[in-house]
CSV table of C-alpha atoms and ligand atoms in Angstrom, one decimal:
chain,number,residue,atom,x,y,z
A,6,ASP,CA,29.6,10.6,-13.2
A,7,SER,CA,28.1,14.0,-13.8
A,8,ASN,CA,26.6,13.5,-17.3
A,9,PHE,CA,24.9,10.2,-16.4
A,10,ILE,CA,23.2,12.0,-13.5
A,11,ALA,CA,22.0,13.6,-16.6
A,12,GLU,CA,20.9,11.3,-18.7
A,13,LEU,CA,19.1,10.5,-15.3
A,14,LEU,CA,17.3,13.2,-14.7
A,15,THR,CA,16.0,13.7,-18.1
A,16,GLN,CA,14.7,10.5,-18.7
A,17,LEU,CA,12.9,11.0,-14.8
A,18,GLN,CA,11.1,13.7,-16.8
A,19,VAL,CA,9.7,11.1,-19.3
A,20,ASP,CA,6.0,9.7,-17.8
A,21,ASN,CA,6.1,6.6,-17.9
A,22,PRO,CA,5.5,5.7,-14.4
A,23,LYS,CA,7.1,2.2,-14.6
A,24,LYS,CA,10.6,4.1,-16.0
A,25,GLN,CA,10.2,6.4,-13.8
A,26,LEU,CA,10.3,4.3,-10.9
A,27,SER,CA,13.1,2.2,-11.5
A,28,ILE,CA,15.0,5.6,-12.1
A,29,LEU,CA,14.4,6.3,-8.6
A,30,HIS,CA,15.6,3.4,-7.3
A,31,GLN,CA,19.4,4.2,-9.2
A,32,LEU,CA,19.3,7.6,-8.3
A,33,ALA,CA,19.1,6.2,-4.4
A,34,THR,CA,21.8,3.7,-5.1
A,35,LEU,CA,24.5,6.4,-6.5
A,36,GLU,CA,23.8,7.6,-2.2
A,37,GLU,CA,25.0,10.8,-1.2
A,38,PRO,CA,25.0,12.7,-5.5
A,39,GLY,CA,21.4,11.2,-6.5
A,40,LEU,CA,20.3,12.3,-3.3
A,41,GLN,CA,19.7,16.0,-4.5
A,42,PRO,CA,18.1,14.7,-7.7
A,43,LEU,CA,15.4,12.3,-5.3
A,44,MET,CA,15.0,15.7,-2.9
A,45,ASP,CA,14.2,17.6,-6.7
A,46,PHE,CA,11.9,15.3,-7.7
A,47,LEU,CA,9.9,14.2,-4.5
A,48,LEU,CA,9.4,19.1,-4.8
A,49,ALA,CA,8.5,19.8,-7.7
A,50,ARG,CA,5.7,16.8,-7.8
A,51,ARG,CA,4.0,18.7,-5.0
A,52,GLN,CA,2.4,20.8,-8.2
A,53,GLN,CA,1.0,17.8,-9.3
A,54,PRO,CA,-3.3,16.3,-8.0
A,55,ALA,CA,-2.4,13.5,-6.2
A,56,ILE,CA,0.3,11.8,-4.4
A,57,THR,CA,0.7,8.5,-6.0
A,58,TYR,CA,3.4,5.6,-5.4
A,59,LEU,CA,6.6,7.7,-7.3
A,60,ASP,CA,6.3,10.4,-4.8
A,61,GLY,CA,5.8,7.8,-1.6
A,62,THR,CA,9.1,6.0,-3.6
A,63,ALA,CA,11.5,8.8,-3.6
A,64,TYR,CA,10.4,9.6,-0.1
A,65,ARG,CA,10.6,7.0,1.3
A,66,LEU,CA,14.4,6.7,-1.1
A,67,LEU,CA,15.5,9.7,1.0
A,68,TRP,CA,13.7,8.4,4.1
A,69,GLN,CA,15.9,5.6,4.5
A,70,SER,CA,18.7,6.5,3.5
A,71,HIS,CA,19.8,8.0,6.8
A,72,ALA,CA,21.2,11.0,6.1
A,73,PRO,CA,21.0,14.6,7.8
A,74,GLN,CA,19.8,17.1,4.6
A,75,ALA,CA,17.3,13.7,3.9
A,76,LYS,CA,15.9,13.9,6.9
A,77,THR,CA,15.7,18.1,8.0
A,78,PHE,CA,14.1,18.1,4.0
A,79,LEU,CA,11.3,15.9,4.9
A,80,GLN,CA,10.6,17.3,8.0
A,81,ALA,CA,10.4,20.3,6.7
A,82,HIS,CA,8.5,19.9,3.7
A,83,TRP,CA,5.6,17.0,5.1
A,84,PRO,CA,6.9,16.8,8.9
A,85,ASP,CA,3.4,14.3,9.3
A,86,GLY,CA,4.0,12.8,6.7
A,87,LEU,CA,3.8,12.4,2.9
A,88,VAL,CA,0.1,11.2,2.5
A,89,THR,CA,-2.6,13.1,4.6
A,90,PRO,CA,-5.0,10.1,5.7
A,91,LEU,CA,-8.2,10.8,5.2
A,92,SER,CA,-10.9,9.6,7.8
A,93,ASP,CA,-15.1,10.1,8.4
A,94,LYS,CA,-14.6,9.1,11.2
A,95,GLY,CA,-12.5,10.5,13.1
A,96,LEU,CA,-9.5,7.6,12.8
A,97,ASP,CA,-6.0,7.8,13.1
A,98,TYR,CA,-4.2,6.4,10.2
A,99,SER,CA,-0.4,8.1,11.3
A,100,GLU,CA,0.5,4.3,12.8
A,101,LEU,CA,0.0,3.3,9.8
A,102,GLN,CA,1.7,5.2,7.9
A,103,GLN,CA,4.6,4.8,9.5
A,104,SER,CA,5.2,1.1,9.2
A,105,LEU,CA,4.3,1.1,6.2
A,106,LEU,CA,6.9,3.7,5.2
A,107,ARG,CA,9.4,0.8,7.4
A,108,GLN,CA,8.2,-1.3,5.0
A,109,ASP,CA,7.2,-3.1,8.0
A,110,PHE,CA,3.8,-4.9,5.8
A,111,GLU,CA,3.1,-7.5,8.7
A,112,ALA,CA,2.6,-4.3,11.2
A,113,ALA,CA,1.1,-2.7,8.4
A,114,ASP,CA,-1.7,-5.5,7.9
A,115,ARG,CA,-2.3,-5.8,11.3
A,116,LEU,CA,-3.3,-2.2,11.6
A,117,THR,CA,-5.3,-2.1,8.5
A,118,LEU,CA,-7.3,-5.3,10.2
A,119,LYS,CA,-8.1,-3.2,12.9
A,120,LYS,CA,-8.8,0.2,11.7
A,121,LEU,CA,-11.9,-1.8,9.2
A,122,CYS,CA,-13.0,-2.5,12.4
A,123,GLU,CA,-12.8,0.5,14.5
A,124,LEU,CA,-14.2,1.6,10.6
A,125,ALA,CA,-17.4,-0.6,12.1
A,126,GLY,CA,-17.2,-0.1,15.4
A,127,SER,CA,-17.2,-1.1,19.2
A,128,GLY,CA,-19.0,-4.8,18.0
A,129,ALA,CA,-16.4,-5.6,15.3
A,130,VAL,CA,-13.4,-3.9,17.6
A,131,GLN,CA,-14.5,-6.9,20.3
A,132,ARG,CA,-15.1,-10.5,18.0
A,133,GLY,CA,-11.7,-9.0,15.9
A,134,TRP,CA,-14.0,-9.6,12.5
A,135,LEU,CA,-15.9,-7.6,9.8
A,136,TYR,CA,-19.6,-8.9,9.2
A,137,PHE,CA,-20.8,-7.9,5.4
A,138,THR,CA,-23.1,-5.4,6.3
A,139,GLU,CA,-20.7,-3.3,8.1
A,140,VAL,CA,-18.6,-3.2,5.1
A,141,GLU,CA,-20.5,-2.0,3.1
A,142,ASN,CA,-21.4,1.2,5.7
A,143,PHE,CA,-17.4,1.8,5.0
A,144,PRO,CA,-17.3,5.6,5.0
A,145,GLY,CA,-15.0,6.1,1.1
A,146,GLN,CA,-12.9,8.4,3.0
A,147,ASP,CA,-11.7,5.9,4.9
A,148,LEU,CA,-11.9,3.3,2.6
A,149,ASN,CA,-9.5,5.2,0.0
A,150,THR,CA,-6.8,6.7,2.3
A,151,LEU,CA,-6.3,2.7,3.4
A,152,ASP,CA,-6.2,2.5,-0.3
A,153,GLN,CA,-4.2,6.2,-0.5
A,154,LEU,CA,-1.2,4.1,1.9
A,155,TRP,CA,-1.4,0.8,0.6
A,156,GLN,CA,-0.3,2.2,-3.2
A,157,VAL,CA,2.5,5.1,-1.8
A,158,TYR,CA,4.1,2.4,-0.2
A,159,SER,CA,4.0,-0.2,-1.9
A,160,GLU,CA,5.3,1.7,-5.1
A,161,GLY,CA,1.3,1.2,-6.5
A,162,ARG,CA,1.9,-3.1,-5.8
A,163,PHE,CA,-0.8,-3.6,-3.1
A,164,GLY,CA,-4.5,-2.3,-1.7
A,165,PHE,CA,-8.1,-2.8,-2.4
A,166,SER,CA,-8.3,-1.4,-5.3
A,167,LYS,CA,-5.5,-3.2,-6.9
A,168,GLN,CA,-7.2,-6.8,-5.5
A,169,ARG,CA,-9.9,-5.3,-6.8
A,170,GLN,CA,-8.9,-4.3,-10.7
A,171,ILE,CA,-7.4,-8.7,-9.9
A,172,TRP,CA,-10.0,-10.1,-9.1
A,173,LEU,CA,-12.8,-7.6,-12.3
A,174,SER,CA,-9.9,-9.0,-15.2
A,175,ASN,CA,-10.6,-12.3,-13.8
A,176,ASN,CA,-13.9,-12.7,-14.0
A,177,GLN,CA,-15.4,-11.9,-10.6
A,178,ASN,CA,-13.7,-15.8,-9.5
A,179,TRP,CA,-12.3,-16.3,-6.5
A,180,GLU,CA,-9.8,-19.3,-6.5
A,181,LYS,CA,-8.4,-17.0,-9.4
A,182,LEU,CA,-7.9,-14.4,-7.4
A,183,TRP,CA,-6.2,-16.7,-4.7
A,184,GLU,CA,-3.9,-18.5,-6.8
A,185,LYS,CA,-3.7,-14.8,-8.2
A,186,ILE,CA,-2.1,-13.2,-5.7
A,187,ALA,CA,-0.6,-16.5,-3.7
A,188,TRP,CA,-3.3,-17.1,-0.9
A,189,LYS,CA,-3.1,-20.2,-2.8
A,190,LYS,CA,-1.7,-22.9,-4.4
A,191,GLY,CA,-3.8,-25.8,-6.1
A,192,ASN,CA,-5.8,-26.7,-3.2
A,193,ALA,CA,-3.1,-25.9,-0.5
A,194,TRP,CA,-3.9,-21.8,1.8
A,195,THR,CA,-1.3,-20.1,2.4
A,196,ARG,CA,-0.4,-20.1,5.9
A,197,TYR,CA,-1.1,-17.0,8.8
A,198,PRO,CA,1.1,-15.0,8.8
A,199,ASN,CA,5.1,-17.0,7.9
A,200,GLU,CA,3.8,-18.4,4.5
A,201,PHE,CA,2.4,-14.6,3.2
A,202,ILE,CA,5.3,-12.4,1.1
A,203,TRP,CA,5.8,-9.2,3.6
A,204,ASP,CA,8.2,-7.5,1.7
A,205,LEU,CA,7.1,-5.8,-2.4
A,206,SER,CA,8.7,-8.9,-3.9
A,207,ALA,CA,5.3,-10.3,-3.3
A,208,PRO,CA,2.8,-10.4,-6.7
A,209,GLU,CA,0.7,-7.6,-7.0
A,210,GLY,CA,-2.6,-8.3,-4.5
A,211,HIS,CA,-1.4,-10.1,-2.1
A,212,LEU,CA,-1.5,-7.2,0.2
A,213,PRO,CA,-3.4,-6.4,2.7
A,214,LEU,CA,-5.2,-9.9,3.7
A,215,SER,CA,-8.3,-10.7,4.2
A,216,ASN,CA,-8.8,-13.7,6.6
A,217,GLN,CA,-11.5,-16.3,5.0
A,218,LEU,CA,-11.9,-18.3,8.1
A,219,ARG,CA,-15.4,-16.9,7.8
A,220,GLY,CA,-16.5,-16.7,4.3
A,221,VAL,CA,-15.5,-14.7,0.7
A,222,ARG,CA,-18.4,-12.2,1.5
A,223,ALA,CA,-16.7,-9.3,3.1
A,224,MET,CA,-14.0,-9.3,1.3
A,225,ALA,CA,-16.3,-9.4,-1.0
A,226,SER,CA,-18.4,-6.2,-0.1
A,227,LEU,CA,-14.9,-4.2,0.1
A,228,LEU,CA,-14.4,-5.0,-3.4
A,229,THR,CA,-17.9,-4.2,-4.5
A,230,HIS,CA,-18.1,-0.7,-2.5
A,231,PRO,CA,-19.1,2.4,-3.9
A,232,VAL,CA,-16.0,3.8,-3.1
A,233,TRP,CA,-14.4,1.7,-6.4
A,234,SER,CA,-16.3,2.6,-9.6
B,311,LIG,N1,-5.2,-17.1,6.0
B,311,LIG,O1,-6.1,-18.4,5.3
B,311,LIG,N2,-6.3,-18.1,9.9
B,311,LIG,C1,-5.7,-15.0,10.5
B,311,LIG,C2,-5.1,-15.3,6.4
B,311,LIG,C3,-8.1,-18.7,5.9
B,311,LIG,C4,-6.8,-19.1,10.3
B,311,LIG,C5,-5.2,-13.9,10.0
B,311,LIG,C6,-5.6,-15.3,4.0
B,311,LIG,C7,-8.3,-20.4,5.7
B,311,LIG,C8,-7.6,-19.1,11.5
B,311,LIG,C9,-4.9,-12.8,8.8
B,311,LIG,C10,-5.7,-16.8,4.2
B,311,LIG,C11,-8.3,-21.2,6.9
B,311,LIG,C12,-6.6,-17.8,12.4
B,311,LIG,C13,-5.6,-14.0,8.1
B,311,LIG,C14,-5.0,-17.2,5.4
B,311,LIG,C15,-7.7,-20.6,8.1
B,311,LIG,C16,-6.6,-17.4,11.4
B,311,LIG,C17,-5.0,-12.4,11.1
B,311,LIG,C18,-6.1,-17.0,3.2
B,311,LIG,C19,-7.7,-22.3,7.3
B,311,LIG,C20,-6.4,-17.6,13.4
B,311,LIG,C21,-6.2,-12.1,11.4
B,311,LIG,C22,-7.1,-17.0,2.2
B,311,LIG,C23,-8.1,-23.3,5.8
B,311,LIG,C24,-7.5,-16.3,13.9
B,311,LIG,C25,-7.6,-12.7,11.9
B,311,LIG,C26,-9.2,-16.8,14.1
B,311,LIG,C27,-5.9,-16.3,11.3
B,311,LIG,C28,-4.9,-14.6,6.6
B,311,LIG,C29,-7.3,-20.2,9.2
B,311,LIG,C30,-5.2,-11.5,8.6
B,311,LIG,C31,-6.0,-13.7,4.2
B,311,LIG,C32,-9.9,-20.6,5.2
B,311,LIG,C33,-7.2,-20.3,12.1
B,311,LIG,N3,-5.4,-15.9,8.9
B,311,LIG,N4,-8.2,-18.6,7.5
B,311,LIG,O2,-8.0,-12.2,11.3
B,311,LIG,O3,-9.9,-16.5,14.1
B,311,LIG,O4,-7.8,-13.3,13.2
B,311,LIG,O5,-9.0,-18.4,14.5
B,311,LIG,O6,-8.6,-18.5,4.9
């Protein structure tokens, strides 16, 4: 009822992202009565300097509602998507944004590798994987864009900076990182693609993947890139 919604809206104002996230989900489960509050929330947040996963979640929940008024609203205010993906190399990240919005994390993961190869140049595009020396020279702007897209549409769970955070808090120990992000269990690597978890129930840092077939150096370059410090 309206008192319950009013109570949710009050709590939504409190600057506590985990709590706010849970309220956004509660509003979405109310269906029709929850739509306007979600739209108001998203509009009010346009004053904020940065787009976060709270914006991404509100946007996605509205988009997933399939309500015509929500579609019209999103189209009117964000005709090109919530995030404006900046690129120093003129790369187009709109398909990646679309697959993340759809929560098609498997497609998003493949697109991410594709974009990283495009960033590295035609050699990497043909080869289909990265030299660590190429990664060192990636423009920070594009890495930031990739990371922001993953964060915004994963409720803050996925992305390179999240993986870096976990790696740093485990003394830069790769074996510990693999366990934490479920890329390895005991001695067994998680098998691509079926054993990976392609939704938000995955552990933090699980996505995007970096194939370890050719060693850890490319991922090490990614996680130590100057853009994160
Ligand atoms: N794969 O095991 N992986 C592939 C991962 C390894 C292998 C792709 C991640 C271990 C082969 C992605 C892990 C290993 C191929 C990932 C993982 C191995 C392949 C598709 C846990 C054997 C076929 C994109 C660390 C023991 C392709 C791509 C090829 C593919 C990711 C085997 C995203 C995170 C050491 C044979 N694996 N990969 O890069 O190149 O091809 O032959 O990491």
